[in-house]
mmCIF file of C-alpha atoms in Angstrom:
data_model
loop_
_atom_site.group_PDB
_atom_site.id
_atom_site.type_symbol
_atom_site.label_atom_id
_atom_site.label_comp_id
_atom_site.label_asym_id
_atom_site.label_seq_id
_atom_site.Cartn_x
_atom_site.Cartn_y
_atom_site.Cartn_z
ATOM 1 C CA MET J 1 153.427 42.892 88.417
ATOM 2 C CA SER J 2 156.860 41.338 87.155
ATOM 3 C CA VAL J 3 160.053 40.749 88.459
ATOM 4 C CA ASP J 4 161.403 43.294 85.895
ATOM 5 C CA ARG J 5 159.441 45.929 87.453
ATOM 6 C CA LEU J 6 159.557 44.663 91.461
ATOM 7 C CA LEU J 7 163.382 44.078 92.044
ATOM 8 C CA PRO J 8 164.559 47.794 91.629
ATOM 9 C CA ILE J 9 161.329 48.355 93.993
ATOM 10 C CA GLY J 10 163.085 46.255 96.710
ATOM 11 C CA LEU J 11 166.301 47.400 95.761
ATOM 12 C CA LEU J 12 165.367 51.189 96.681
ATOM 13 C CA PHE J 13 163.961 49.764 100.066
ATOM 14 C CA VAL J 14 167.273 47.968 101.353
ATOM 15 C CA SER J 15 168.915 50.944 99.764
ATOM 16 C CA ASN J 16 167.626 53.187 101.662
ATOM 17 C CA LEU J 17 167.301 51.117 104.769
ATOM 18 C CA PHE J 18 170.940 51.517 104.850
ATOM 19 C CA MET J 19 171.374 55.029 104.084
ATOM 20 C CA THR J 20 168.741 55.863 106.495
ATOM 21 C CA PHE J 21 171.400 54.244 109.335
ATOM 22 C CA ALA J 22 173.889 55.837 107.230
ATOM 23 C CA TRP J 23 172.094 59.732 107.824
ATOM 24 C CA TYR J 24 170.374 59.369 111.495
ATOM 25 C CA GLY J 25 171.691 56.450 112.905
ATOM 26 C CA HIS J 26 174.467 58.064 115.073
ATOM 27 C CA LEU J 27 171.554 60.550 116.630
ATOM 28 C CA LYS J 28 171.266 58.198 119.336
ATOM 29 C CA TYR J 29 174.925 58.186 119.793
ATOM 30 C CA LYS J 30 175.667 61.859 120.076
ATOM 31 C CA SER J 31 178.902 61.349 122.345
ATOM 32 C CA ALA J 32 180.732 59.576 119.438
ATOM 33 C CA PRO J 33 183.148 61.612 118.014
ATOM 34 C CA LEU J 34 182.698 63.114 114.776
ATOM 35 C CA LEU J 35 184.922 61.892 112.538
ATOM 36 C CA LEU J 36 184.412 57.920 113.769
ATOM 37 C CA VAL J 37 180.601 59.318 113.149
ATOM 38 C CA ILE J 38 181.919 60.446 109.525
ATOM 39 C CA VAL J 39 183.949 57.728 108.941
ATOM 40 C CA SER J 40 180.767 55.177 109.952
ATOM 41 C CA SER J 41 178.748 56.518 108.216
ATOM 42 C CA TRP J 42 179.899 56.658 105.010
ATOM 43 C CA GLY J 43 180.633 52.968 105.203
ATOM 44 C CA ILE J 44 177.267 52.535 105.303
ATOM 45 C CA ALA J 45 176.663 54.512 102.624
ATOM 46 C CA PHE J 46 178.622 52.546 100.365
ATOM 47 C CA VAL J 47 176.598 49.349 100.712
ATOM 48 C CA GLU J 48 173.597 51.792 100.534
ATOM 49 C CA TYR J 49 175.378 52.392 96.863
ATOM 50 C CA CYS J 50 176.015 48.830 96.228
ATOM 51 C CA PHE J 51 171.883 48.708 96.248
ATOM 52 C CA ALA J 52 171.069 52.065 94.956
ATOM 53 C CA VAL J 53 172.814 51.815 91.183
ATOM 54 C CA PRO J 54 171.615 48.743 90.532
ATOM 55 C CA ALA J 55 167.975 49.797 91.351
ATOM 56 C CA ASN J 56 168.404 52.887 89.314
ATOM 57 C CA ARG J 57 169.891 50.547 86.233
ATOM 58 C CA LEU J 58 167.854 47.144 86.643
ATOM 59 C CA GLY J 59 165.032 49.893 86.901
ATOM 60 C CA SER J 60 165.574 51.905 84.084
ATOM 61 C CA ALA J 61 164.748 49.558 81.224
ATOM 62 C CA VAL J 62 160.784 49.836 82.527
ATOM 63 C CA TYR J 63 160.906 52.997 84.292
ATOM 64 C CA SER J 64 162.027 56.634 83.509
ATOM 65 C CA ALA J 65 163.951 58.755 85.782
ATOM 66 C CA ALA J 66 161.972 60.643 86.807
ATOM 67 C CA GLN J 67 159.867 57.412 88.266
ATOM 68 C CA LEU J 68 162.930 55.748 90.073
ATOM 69 C CA LYS J 69 163.394 59.271 91.643
ATOM 70 C CA GLY J 70 159.504 59.734 92.887
ATOM 71 C CA MET J 71 159.390 56.296 93.931
ATOM 72 C CA GLN J 72 162.603 56.405 95.805
ATOM 73 C CA GLU J 73 161.268 59.392 97.689
ATOM 74 C CA VAL J 74 158.323 57.809 98.642
ATOM 75 C CA ILE J 75 159.875 54.285 99.843
ATOM 76 C CA THR J 76 162.566 57.194 101.565
ATOM 77 C CA LEU J 77 160.206 58.796 103.646
ATOM 78 C CA THR J 78 158.662 55.257 104.436
ATOM 79 C CA VAL J 79 161.726 53.605 105.234
ATOM 80 C CA PHE J 80 162.446 56.781 107.584
ATOM 81 C CA ALA J 81 158.988 57.534 109.564
ATOM 82 C CA ALA J 82 159.460 53.403 110.388
ATOM 83 C CA PHE J 83 163.091 54.150 111.686
ATOM 84 C CA SER J 84 162.041 57.586 113.137
ATOM 85 C CA VAL J 85 159.949 55.717 115.518
ATOM 86 C CA LEU J 86 161.069 52.626 115.333
ATOM 87 C CA TYR J 87 165.115 53.799 116.175
ATOM 88 C CA LEU J 88 165.306 57.080 117.307
ATOM 89 C CA GLY J 89 161.670 56.991 119.280
ATOM 90 C CA GLN J 90 160.268 59.822 118.111
ATOM 91 C CA ARG J 91 156.902 60.014 116.594
ATOM 92 C CA ILE J 92 155.055 61.010 113.743
ATOM 93 C CA THR J 93 152.660 64.235 113.720
ATOM 94 C CA LEU J 94 149.157 64.819 111.769
ATOM 95 C CA ASN J 95 151.488 67.365 109.676
ATOM 96 C CA HIS J 96 154.079 64.942 109.033
ATOM 97 C CA LEU J 97 151.829 62.420 107.571
ATOM 98 C CA ILE J 98 150.385 65.843 105.491
ATOM 99 C CA GLY J 99 153.412 66.412 103.896
ATOM 100 C CA PHE J 100 154.536 62.695 103.303
ATOM 101 C CA ALA J 101 151.014 62.444 101.486
ATOM 102 C CA LEU J 102 151.421 65.751 99.559
ATOM 103 C CA ILE J 103 154.730 64.232 98.622
ATOM 104 C CA ALA J 104 153.320 61.031 98.353
ATOM 105 C CA ALA J 105 150.658 62.885 95.443
ATOM 106 C CA GLY J 106 153.325 64.455 93.797
ATOM 107 C CA ALA J 107 154.807 60.700 93.068
ATOM 108 C CA PHE J 108 151.720 60.021 91.765
ATOM 109 C CA PHE J 109 151.234 62.093 88.939
ATOM 110 C CA LEU J 110 154.945 61.124 87.680
ATOM 111 C CA PHE J 111 153.370 57.519 86.774
ATOM 112 C CA ARG J 112 150.024 58.748 85.078
ATOM 113 C CA THR J 113 149.840 58.955 81.645
ATOM 114 C CA PRO J 114 150.538 62.663 80.169
ATOM 115 C CA SER J 115 147.504 64.540 79.922
#
């Protein structure tokens, strides 16, 4: 696979790491003031955008918008599952895995040649 195809995927992974922390990282600190959490999350989300926008801009040269979005959803679920277990200490159940697999199956069809 060429760098043109791999770079957007790598950038989306980094982007999703930041966004997952922006959206869910504060759940370990429920006593923190909500305004502080919002401002902190916004700052983290800014960094996320610094990776997501180039990922989509560069990726659009080799992937369709639908493929980029499908790829992003699968990456988001992958990052979130690891984050949920490793950072939040929550477990992934069979129902979670089935739901994630169905979303991944949908993304699979975005990369198939139209019938």
